[in-house]
Amino acid sequence: MATQADEAQRDALAERLFGAALGAYELFTVHLGDRLGYYRALTERGDLTTTELAEATGTNERYAREWLEQQAVAGILEVDDVEAAADERRYRLPAAHAEVLVDRDSLAHLTPMARYGVSFAQTLPAIEDAFRTGGGVAWEDFGSLGREAQGDVNRPLFTHLLGSEWLPAIADVHERLQADPPARVADVACGAGWSSIAIARAYPKVSVDGFDLDEESVELARRNVAASGLADRVNVHLRDAGDPELAGAYQLVTVFEALHDMSRPVEVLRALRGLAAEDGAVVIMDERVADTFTAPGDEIERVMYTYSVLCCLPVGLADTPSAGTGTVMRLDTLRRYATEAGFADVEVLPIEHEVFRFYRLR
Ligand SMILES: C[S@@+](CC[C@H](N)C(=O)[O-])C[C@H]1O[C@@H](n2cnc3c(N)ncnc32)[C@H](O)[C@@H]1O
């Protein structure tokens, strides 16, 4: 028979899942506002009626009205007069909310997470199959939404922190990147290229080679580099970082949030040793997960495990053989990979960030 404690536990989970479901549904409506240009129109034009928003974005008025009402009810938009007729009400996006929803450069920008959510939802049937077969789901299958979500989710961090806090915290690397002869940087698994761009921007002497094996990411990165005006110092190459032929003599080799996605991380780490010059530094940024398994976990562990189940583990298992790492790559796992790849030491760098941890491999 259910005790009072059982009932309380049942109700707590039911309530929590209701909140989660509501959050997920609202996230999808945020995605619509992002993709349809609704938030942008409200930011650029100020408060709008349903007809004005529909006209400004080339969308259907009836749908625009439903979305505006839903967003106001959800507390994302403000409405001037709730009692006015539906077609006369004016809706406004508060500036603070616009920063989260529209400002791609803000550290508070969160719409890329909505984009990731939609990409995961689209890929779920394939993931369900992978659970049954043990197969994987390739990164390409997460489509342009996944690729753009990944690029945009890290872009503000690279833009604001990489060249002004994170690399300056590694004193000898920071010094070498400013010195002559100009340093060369290999940015492995560069995705949309924002880290390569940020490094080149922060250190005007260096040249950066970005490498990624996903063709569309490479094209996206090349477009981003061209638009940033840094094409003379940043080149993006379509290459598998595990390729033993990769050779370089780079003063800095980086891997940002990608090692745990790789099917064969040891091969890639071995290749990084071949890329680094004798005095070159190898720096890895990966998720700041706890050093041991704990349950229940905090929000970082929870979000990392969701990424792992919904994306990173299936991506890692898409190739065979695979180490099957998943997002939750703990320190002892990285140490094991590094040792197998011939590194003598993994140093945890004293760089504080809520989500990421930095390592220097020697
Ligand atoms: C999660 S994304 C990170 C991208 C980027 N560094 C960032 O922080 O946004 C992982 C990237 O690793 C790339 N990747 C995975 N395995 C790779 C390999 N063996 N060689 C090169 N790139 C690889 C994928 O194509 C993808 O672009």
mmCIF file with all atom_site columns, N, CA and C in Angstrom, residues 45-98:
data_model
loop_
_atom_site.group_PDB
_atom_site.id
_atom_site.type_symbol
_atom_site.label_atom_id
_atom_site.label_alt_id
_atom_site.label_comp_id
_atom_site.label_asym_id
_atom_site.label_entity_id
_atom_site.label_seq_id
_atom_site.pdbx_PDB_ins_code
_atom_site.Cartn_x
_atom_site.Cartn_y
_atom_site.Cartn_z
_atom_site.occupancy
_atom_site.B_iso_or_equiv
_atom_site.pdbx_formal_charge
_atom_site.auth_seq_id
_atom_site.auth_comp_id
_atom_site.auth_asym_id
_atom_site.auth_atom_id
_atom_site.pdbx_PDB_model_num
ATOM 1   N N  . ARG A 1 45 ? 11.383 46.772 -34.586 1.00 0.00 ? 45 ARG A N  1
ATOM 2   C CA . ARG A 1 45 ? 10.278 47.695 -34.866 1.00 0.00 ? 45 ARG A CA 1
ATOM 3   C C  . ARG A 1 45 ? 9.533  48.172 -33.633 1.00 0.00 ? 45 ARG A C  1
ATOM 4   N N  . GLY A 1 46 ? 9.858  47.646 -32.462 1.00 0.00 ? 46 GLY A N  1
ATOM 5   C CA . GLY A 1 46 ? 9.129  48.048 -31.263 1.00 0.00 ? 46 GLY A CA 1
ATOM 6   C C  . GLY A 1 46 ? 7.825  47.300 -31.167 1.00 0.00 ? 46 GLY A C  1
ATOM 7   N N  . ASP A 1 47 ? 6.861  47.839 -30.405 1.00 0.00 ? 47 ASP A N  1
ATOM 8   C CA . ASP A 1 47 ? 5.634  47.064 -30.185 1.00 0.00 ? 47 ASP A CA 1
ATOM 9   C C  . ASP A 1 47 ? 4.795  46.952 -31.465 1.00 0.00 ? 47 ASP A C  1
ATOM 10  N N  . LEU A 1 48 ? 4.158  45.789 -31.608 1.00 0.00 ? 48 LEU A N  1
ATOM 11  C CA . LEU A 1 48 ? 3.462  45.473 -32.860 1.00 0.00 ? 48 LEU A CA 1
ATOM 12  C C  . LEU A 1 48 ? 2.110  44.833 -32.572 1.00 0.00 ? 48 LEU A C  1
ATOM 13  N N  . THR A 1 49 ? 1.171  45.055 -33.498 1.00 0.00 ? 49 THR A N  1
ATOM 14  C CA . THR A 1 49 ? -0.091 44.306 -33.456 1.00 0.00 ? 49 THR A CA 1
ATOM 15  C C  . THR A 1 49 ? 0.117  42.989 -34.204 1.00 0.00 ? 49 THR A C  1
ATOM 16  N N  . THR A 1 50 ? -0.894 42.149 -34.152 1.00 0.00 ? 50 THR A N  1
ATOM 17  C CA . THR A 1 50 ? -0.780 40.854 -34.842 1.00 0.00 ? 50 THR A CA 1
ATOM 18  C C  . THR A 1 50 ? -0.593 41.071 -36.345 1.00 0.00 ? 50 THR A C  1
ATOM 19  N N  . THR A 1 51 ? -1.367 41.993 -36.924 1.00 0.00 ? 51 THR A N  1
ATOM 20  C CA . THR A 1 51 ? -1.264 42.241 -38.375 1.00 0.00 ? 51 THR A CA 1
ATOM 21  C C  . THR A 1 51 ? 0.109  42.801 -38.722 1.00 0.00 ? 51 THR A C  1
ATOM 22  N N  . GLU A 1 52 ? 0.596  43.722 -37.888 1.00 0.00 ? 52 GLU A N  1
ATOM 23  C CA . GLU A 1 52 ? 1.918  44.312 -38.172 1.00 0.00 ? 52 GLU A CA 1
ATOM 24  C C  . GLU A 1 52 ? 3.016  43.256 -38.114 1.00 0.00 ? 52 GLU A C  1
ATOM 25  N N  . LEU A 1 53 ? 2.940  42.360 -37.119 1.00 0.00 ? 53 LEU A N  1
ATOM 26  C CA . LEU A 1 53 ? 3.977  41.323 -37.023 1.00 0.00 ? 53 LEU A CA 1
ATOM 27  C C  . LEU A 1 53 ? 3.898  40.394 -38.236 1.00 0.00 ? 53 LEU A C  1
ATOM 28  N N  . ALA A 1 54 ? 2.677  40.004 -38.598 1.00 0.00 ? 54 ALA A N  1
ATOM 29  C CA . ALA A 1 54 ? 2.518  39.103 -39.750 1.00 0.00 ? 54 ALA A CA 1
ATOM 30  C C  . ALA A 1 54 ? 3.060  39.770 -41.011 1.00 0.00 ? 54 ALA A C  1
ATOM 31  N N  . GLU A 1 55 ? 2.735  41.049 -41.206 1.00 0.00 ? 55 GLU A N  1
ATOM 32  C CA . GLU A 1 55 ? 3.222  41.743 -42.414 1.00 0.00 ? 55 GLU A CA 1
ATOM 33  C C  . GLU A 1 55 ? 4.745  41.878 -42.399 1.00 0.00 ? 55 GLU A C  1
ATOM 34  N N  . ALA A 1 56 ? 5.274  42.201 -41.231 1.00 0.00 ? 56 ALA A N  1
ATOM 35  C CA . ALA A 1 56 ? 6.729  42.430 -41.142 1.00 0.00 ? 56 ALA A CA 1
ATOM 36  C C  . ALA A 1 56 ? 7.527  41.153 -41.413 1.00 0.00 ? 56 ALA A C  1
ATOM 37  N N  . THR A 1 57 ? 6.916  39.997 -41.170 1.00 0.00 ? 57 THR A N  1
ATOM 38  C CA . THR A 1 57 ? 7.673  38.744 -41.287 1.00 0.00 ? 57 THR A CA 1
ATOM 39  C C  . THR A 1 57 ? 7.184  37.859 -42.437 1.00 0.00 ? 57 THR A C  1
ATOM 40  N N  . GLY A 1 58 ? 6.178  38.337 -43.158 1.00 0.00 ? 58 GLY A N  1
ATOM 41  C CA . GLY A 1 58 ? 5.662  37.536 -44.276 1.00 0.00 ? 58 GLY A CA 1
ATOM 42  C C  . GLY A 1 58 ? 5.021  36.249 -43.791 1.00 0.00 ? 58 GLY A C  1
ATOM 43  N N  . THR A 1 59 ? 4.334  36.302 -42.641 1.00 0.00 ? 59 THR A N  1
ATOM 44  C CA . THR A 1 59 ? 3.680  35.093 -42.124 1.00 0.00 ? 59 THR A CA 1
ATOM 45  C C  . THR A 1 59 ? 2.175  35.335 -42.016 1.00 0.00 ? 59 THR A C  1
ATOM 46  N N  . ASN A 1 60 ? 1.477  34.272 -41.689 1.00 0.00 ? 60 ASN A N  1
ATOM 47  C CA . ASN A 1 60 ? 0.010  34.298 -41.647 1.00 0.00 ? 60 ASN A CA 1
ATOM 48  C C  . ASN A 1 60 ? -0.493 34.968 -40.358 1.00 0.00 ? 60 ASN A C  1
ATOM 49  N N  . GLU A 1 61 ? -1.455 35.876 -40.490 1.00 0.00 ? 61 GLU A N  1
ATOM 50  C CA . GLU A 1 61 ? -1.914 36.672 -39.341 1.00 0.00 ? 61 GLU A CA 1
ATOM 51  C C  . GLU A 1 61 ? -2.537 35.805 -38.241 1.00 0.00 ? 61 GLU A C  1
ATOM 52  N N  . ARG A 1 62 ? -3.312 34.807 -38.641 1.00 0.00 ? 62 ARG A N  1
ATOM 53  C CA . ARG A 1 62 ? -3.981 33.974 -37.614 1.00 0.00 ? 62 ARG A CA 1
ATOM 54  C C  . ARG A 1 62 ? -2.945 33.237 -36.751 1.00 0.00 ? 62 ARG A C  1
ATOM 55  N N  . TYR A 1 63 ? -1.903 32.704 -37.435 1.00 0.00 ? 63 TYR A N  1
ATOM 56  C CA . TYR A 1 63 ? -0.837 32.026 -36.676 1.00 0.00 ? 63 TYR A CA 1
ATOM 57  C C  . TYR A 1 63 ? -0.059 33.025 -35.827 1.00 0.00 ? 63 TYR A C  1
ATOM 58  N N  . ALA A 1 64 ? 0.250  34.189 -36.406 1.00 0.00 ? 64 ALA A N  1
ATOM 59  C CA . ALA A 1 64 ? 1.019  35.202 -35.667 1.00 0.00 ? 64 ALA A CA 1
ATOM 60  C C  . ALA A 1 64 ? 0.255  35.605 -34.397 1.00 0.00 ? 64 ALA A C  1
ATOM 61  N N  . ARG A 1 65 ? -1.079 35.723 -34.528 1.00 0.00 ? 65 ARG A N  1
ATOM 62  C CA . ARG A 1 65 ? -1.893 36.119 -33.375 1.00 0.00 ? 65 ARG A CA 1
ATOM 63  C C  . ARG A 1 65 ? -1.804 35.068 -32.261 1.00 0.00 ? 65 ARG A C  1
ATOM 64  N N  . GLU A 1 66 ? -1.909 33.786 -32.677 1.00 0.00 ? 66 GLU A N  1
ATOM 65  C CA . GLU A 1 66 ? -1.868 32.729 -31.659 1.00 0.00 ? 66 GLU A CA 1
ATOM 66  C C  . GLU A 1 66 ? -0.510 32.731 -30.945 1.00 0.00 ? 66 GLU A C  1
ATOM 67  N N  . TRP A 1 67 ? 0.544  32.914 -31.735 1.00 0.00 ? 67 TRP A N  1
ATOM 68  C CA . TRP A 1 67 ? 1.897  32.905 -31.158 1.00 0.00 ? 67 TRP A CA 1
ATOM 69  C C  . TRP A 1 67 ? 2.080  34.092 -30.212 1.00 0.00 ? 67 TRP A C  1
ATOM 70  N N  . LEU A 1 68 ? 1.614  35.276 -30.625 1.00 0.00 ? 68 LEU A N  1
ATOM 71  C CA . LEU A 1 68 ? 1.760  36.461 -29.769 1.00 0.00 ? 68 LEU A CA 1
ATOM 72  C C  . LEU A 1 68 ? 1.010  36.274 -28.453 1.00 0.00 ? 68 LEU A C  1
ATOM 73  N N  . GLU A 1 69 ? -0.204 35.746 -28.549 1.00 0.00 ? 69 GLU A N  1
ATOM 74  C CA . GLU A 1 69 ? -0.987 35.526 -27.322 1.00 0.00 ? 69 GLU A CA 1
ATOM 75  C C  . GLU A 1 69 ? -0.275 34.509 -26.423 1.00 0.00 ? 69 GLU A C  1
ATOM 76  N N  . GLN A 1 70 ? 0.194  33.427 -27.028 1.00 0.00 ? 70 GLN A N  1
ATOM 77  C CA . GLN A 1 70 ? 0.891  32.391 -26.251 1.00 0.00 ? 70 GLN A CA 1
ATOM 78  C C  . GLN A 1 70 ? 2.139  32.963 -25.573 1.00 0.00 ? 70 GLN A C  1
ATOM 79  N N  . GLN A 1 71 ? 2.899  33.772 -26.298 1.00 0.00 ? 71 GLN A N  1
ATOM 80  C CA . GLN A 1 71 ? 4.135  34.327 -25.742 1.00 0.00 ? 71 GLN A CA 1
ATOM 81  C C  . GLN A 1 71 ? 3.840  35.311 -24.608 1.00 0.00 ? 71 GLN A C  1
ATOM 82  N N  . ALA A 1 72 ? 2.734  36.039 -24.743 1.00 0.00 ? 72 ALA A N  1
ATOM 83  C CA . ALA A 1 72 ? 2.359  36.977 -23.679 1.00 0.00 ? 72 ALA A CA 1
ATOM 84  C C  . ALA A 1 72 ? 1.898  36.204 -22.447 1.00 0.00 ? 72 ALA A C  1
ATOM 85  N N  . VAL A 1 73 ? 1.117  35.164 -22.681 1.00 0.00 ? 73 VAL A N  1
ATOM 86  C CA . VAL A 1 73 ? 0.653  34.335 -21.558 1.00 0.00 ? 73 VAL A CA 1
ATOM 87  C C  . VAL A 1 73 ? 1.850  33.664 -20.865 1.00 0.00 ? 73 VAL A C  1
ATOM 88  N N  . ALA A 1 74 ? 2.851  33.297 -21.651 1.00 0.00 ? 74 ALA A N  1
ATOM 89  C CA . ALA A 1 74 ? 4.048  32.656 -21.085 1.00 0.00 ? 74 ALA A CA 1
ATOM 90  C C  . ALA A 1 74 ? 4.959  33.658 -20.381 1.00 0.00 ? 74 ALA A C  1
ATOM 91  N N  . GLY A 1 75 ? 4.655  34.957 -20.517 1.00 0.00 ? 75 GLY A N  1
ATOM 92  C CA . GLY A 1 75 ? 5.457  35.973 -19.826 1.00 0.00 ? 75 GLY A CA 1
ATOM 93  C C  . GLY A 1 75 ? 6.723  36.360 -20.570 1.00 0.00 ? 75 GLY A C  1
ATOM 94  N N  . ILE A 1 76 ? 6.806  35.993 -21.840 1.00 0.00 ? 76 ILE A N  1
ATOM 95  C CA . ILE A 1 76 ? 8.001  36.353 -22.616 1.00 0.00 ? 76 ILE A CA 1
ATOM 96  C C  . ILE A 1 76 ? 7.789  37.730 -23.266 1.00 0.00 ? 76 ILE A C  1
ATOM 97  N N  . LEU A 1 77 ? 6.585  37.971 -23.771 1.00 0.00 ? 77 LEU A N  1
ATOM 98  C CA . LEU A 1 77 ? 6.227  39.277 -24.320 1.00 0.00 ? 77 LEU A CA 1
ATOM 99  C C  . LEU A 1 77 ? 5.343  40.024 -23.333 1.00 0.00 ? 77 LEU A C  1
ATOM 100 N N  . GLU A 1 78 ? 5.313  41.343 -23.479 1.00 0.00 ? 78 GLU A N  1
ATOM 101 C CA . GLU A 1 78 ? 4.386  42.153 -22.685 1.00 0.00 ? 78 GLU A CA 1
ATOM 102 C C  . GLU A 1 78 ? 3.306  42.685 -23.625 1.00 0.00 ? 78 GLU A C  1
ATOM 103 N N  . VAL A 1 79 ? 2.109  42.867 -23.069 1.00 0.00 ? 79 VAL A N  1
ATOM 104 C CA . VAL A 1 79 ? 1.000  43.343 -23.902 1.00 0.00 ? 79 VAL A CA 1
ATOM 105 C C  . VAL A 1 79 ? 0.501  44.648 -23.282 1.00 0.00 ? 79 VAL A C  1
ATOM 106 N N  . ASP A 1 80 ? 0.214  45.652 -24.140 1.00 0.00 ? 80 ASP A N  1
ATOM 107 C CA . ASP A 1 80 ? -0.109 46.976 -23.584 1.00 0.00 ? 80 ASP A CA 1
ATOM 108 C C  . ASP A 1 80 ? -1.468 47.003 -22.898 1.00 0.00 ? 80 ASP A C  1
ATOM 109 N N  . ASP A 1 81 ? -2.455 46.344 -23.495 1.00 0.00 ? 81 ASP A N  1
ATOM 110 C CA . ASP A 1 81 ? -3.807 46.419 -22.933 1.00 0.00 ? 81 ASP A CA 1
ATOM 111 C C  . ASP A 1 81 ? -4.479 45.065 -23.141 1.00 0.00 ? 81 ASP A C  1
ATOM 112 N N  . VAL A 1 82 ? -4.515 44.244 -22.091 1.00 0.00 ? 82 VAL A N  1
ATOM 113 C CA . VAL A 1 82 ? -5.065 42.882 -22.257 1.00 0.00 ? 82 VAL A CA 1
ATOM 114 C C  . VAL A 1 82 ? -6.537 42.896 -22.619 1.00 0.00 ? 82 VAL A C  1
ATOM 115 N N  . GLU A 1 83 ? -7.216 44.004 -22.283 1.00 0.00 ? 83 GLU A N  1
ATOM 116 C CA . GLU A 1 83 ? -8.660 44.033 -22.546 1.00 0.00 ? 83 GLU A CA 1
ATOM 117 C C  . GLU A 1 83 ? -8.998 44.528 -23.952 1.00 0.00 ? 83 GLU A C  1
ATOM 118 N N  . ALA A 1 84 ? -8.004 45.005 -24.675 1.00 0.00 ? 84 ALA A N  1
ATOM 119 C CA . ALA A 1 84 ? -8.270 45.496 -26.039 1.00 0.00 ? 84 ALA A CA 1
ATOM 120 C C  . ALA A 1 84 ? -8.671 44.321 -26.942 1.00 0.00 ? 84 ALA A C  1
ATOM 121 N N  . ALA A 1 85 ? -9.335 44.629 -28.050 1.00 0.00 ? 85 ALA A N  1
ATOM 122 C CA . ALA A 1 85 ? -9.696 43.571 -29.017 1.00 0.00 ? 85 ALA A CA 1
ATOM 123 C C  . ALA A 1 85 ? -8.415 42.904 -29.501 1.00 0.00 ? 85 ALA A C  1
ATOM 124 N N  . ALA A 1 86 ? -8.533 41.597 -29.838 1.00 0.00 ? 86 ALA A N  1
ATOM 125 C CA . ALA A 1 86 ? -7.331 40.806 -30.185 1.00 0.00 ? 86 ALA A CA 1
ATOM 126 C C  . ALA A 1 86 ? -6.510 41.472 -31.279 1.00 0.00 ? 86 ALA A C  1
ATOM 127 N N  . ASP A 1 87 ? -7.156 42.069 -32.277 1.00 0.00 ? 87 ASP A N  1
ATOM 128 C CA . ASP A 1 87 ? -6.376 42.637 -33.393 1.00 0.00 ? 87 ASP A CA 1
ATOM 129 C C  . ASP A 1 87 ? -5.884 44.059 -33.097 1.00 0.00 ? 87 ASP A C  1
ATOM 130 N N  . GLU A 1 88 ? -6.234 44.581 -31.914 1.00 0.00 ? 88 GLU A N  1
ATOM 131 C CA . GLU A 1 88 ? -5.753 45.940 -31.578 1.00 0.00 ? 88 GLU A CA 1
ATOM 132 C C  . GLU A 1 88 ? -4.646 45.940 -30.521 1.00 0.00 ? 88 GLU A C  1
ATOM 133 N N  . ARG A 1 89 ? -4.518 44.809 -29.825 1.00 0.00 ? 89 ARG A N  1
ATOM 134 C CA . ARG A 1 89 ? -3.479 44.735 -28.788 1.00 0.00 ? 89 ARG A CA 1
ATOM 135 C C  . ARG A 1 89 ? -2.100 44.930 -29.390 1.00 0.00 ? 89 ARG A C  1
ATOM 136 N N  . ARG A 1 90 ? -1.220 45.585 -28.616 1.00 0.00 ? 90 ARG A N  1
ATOM 137 C CA . ARG A 1 90 ? 0.160  45.752 -29.072 1.00 0.00 ? 90 ARG A CA 1
ATOM 138 C C  . ARG A 1 90 ? 1.068  44.933 -28.154 1.00 0.00 ? 90 ARG A C  1
ATOM 139 N N  . TYR A 1 91 ? 1.967  44.196 -28.779 1.00 0.00 ? 91 TYR A N  1
ATOM 140 C CA . TYR A 1 91 ? 2.864  43.309 -28.035 1.00 0.00 ? 91 TYR A CA 1
ATOM 141 C C  . TYR A 1 91 ? 4.285  43.852 -28.109 1.00 0.00 ? 91 TYR A C  1
ATOM 142 N N  . ARG A 1 92 ? 4.989  43.677 -26.975 1.00 0.00 ? 92 ARG A N  1
ATOM 143 C CA . ARG A 1 92 ? 6.353  44.236 -26.897 1.00 0.00 ? 92 ARG A CA 1
ATOM 144 C C  . ARG A 1 92 ? 7.314  43.195 -26.309 1.00 0.00 ? 92 ARG A C  1
ATOM 145 N N  . LEU A 1 93 ? 8.534  43.176 -26.853 1.00 0.00 ? 93 LEU A N  1
ATOM 146 C CA . LEU A 1 93 ? 9.581  42.308 -26.303 1.00 0.00 ? 93 LEU A CA 1
ATOM 147 C C  . LEU A 1 93 ? 10.468 43.175 -25.422 1.00 0.00 ? 93 LEU A C  1
ATOM 148 N N  . PRO A 1 94 ? 10.471 42.939 -24.088 1.00 0.00 ? 94 PRO A N  1
ATOM 149 C CA . PRO A 1 94 ? 11.336 43.757 -23.222 1.00 0.00 ? 94 PRO A CA 1
ATOM 150 C C  . PRO A 1 94 ? 12.803 43.627 -23.652 1.00 0.00 ? 94 PRO A C  1
ATOM 151 N N  . ALA A 1 95 ? 13.564 44.710 -23.514 1.00 0.00 ? 95 ALA A N  1
ATOM 152 C CA . ALA A 1 95 ? 14.971 44.709 -23.963 1.00 0.00 ? 95 ALA A CA 1
ATOM 153 C C  . ALA A 1 95 ? 15.766 43.583 -23.297 1.00 0.00 ? 95 ALA A C  1
ATOM 154 N N  . ALA A 1 96 ? 15.483 43.324 -22.022 1.00 0.00 ? 96 ALA A N  1
ATOM 155 C CA . ALA A 1 96 ? 16.231 42.276 -21.307 1.00 0.00 ? 96 ALA A CA 1
ATOM 156 C C  . ALA A 1 96 ? 15.953 40.907 -21.937 1.00 0.00 ? 96 ALA A C  1
ATOM 157 N N  . HIS A 1 97 ? 14.706 40.695 -22.369 1.00 0.00 ? 97 HIS A N  1
ATOM 158 C CA . HIS A 1 97 ? 14.382 39.419 -23.015 1.00 0.00 ? 97 HIS A CA 1
ATOM 159 C C  . HIS A 1 97 ? 14.985 39.363 -24.419 1.00 0.00 ? 97 HIS A C  1
ATOM 160 N N  . ALA A 1 98 ? 15.028 40.522 -25.079 1.00 0.00 ? 98 ALA A N  1
ATOM 161 C CA . ALA A 1 98 ? 15.612 40.555 -26.436 1.00 0.00 ? 98 ALA A CA 1
ATOM 162 C C  . ALA A 1 98 ? 17.067 40.116 -26.387 1.00 0.00 ? 98 ALA A C  1
#
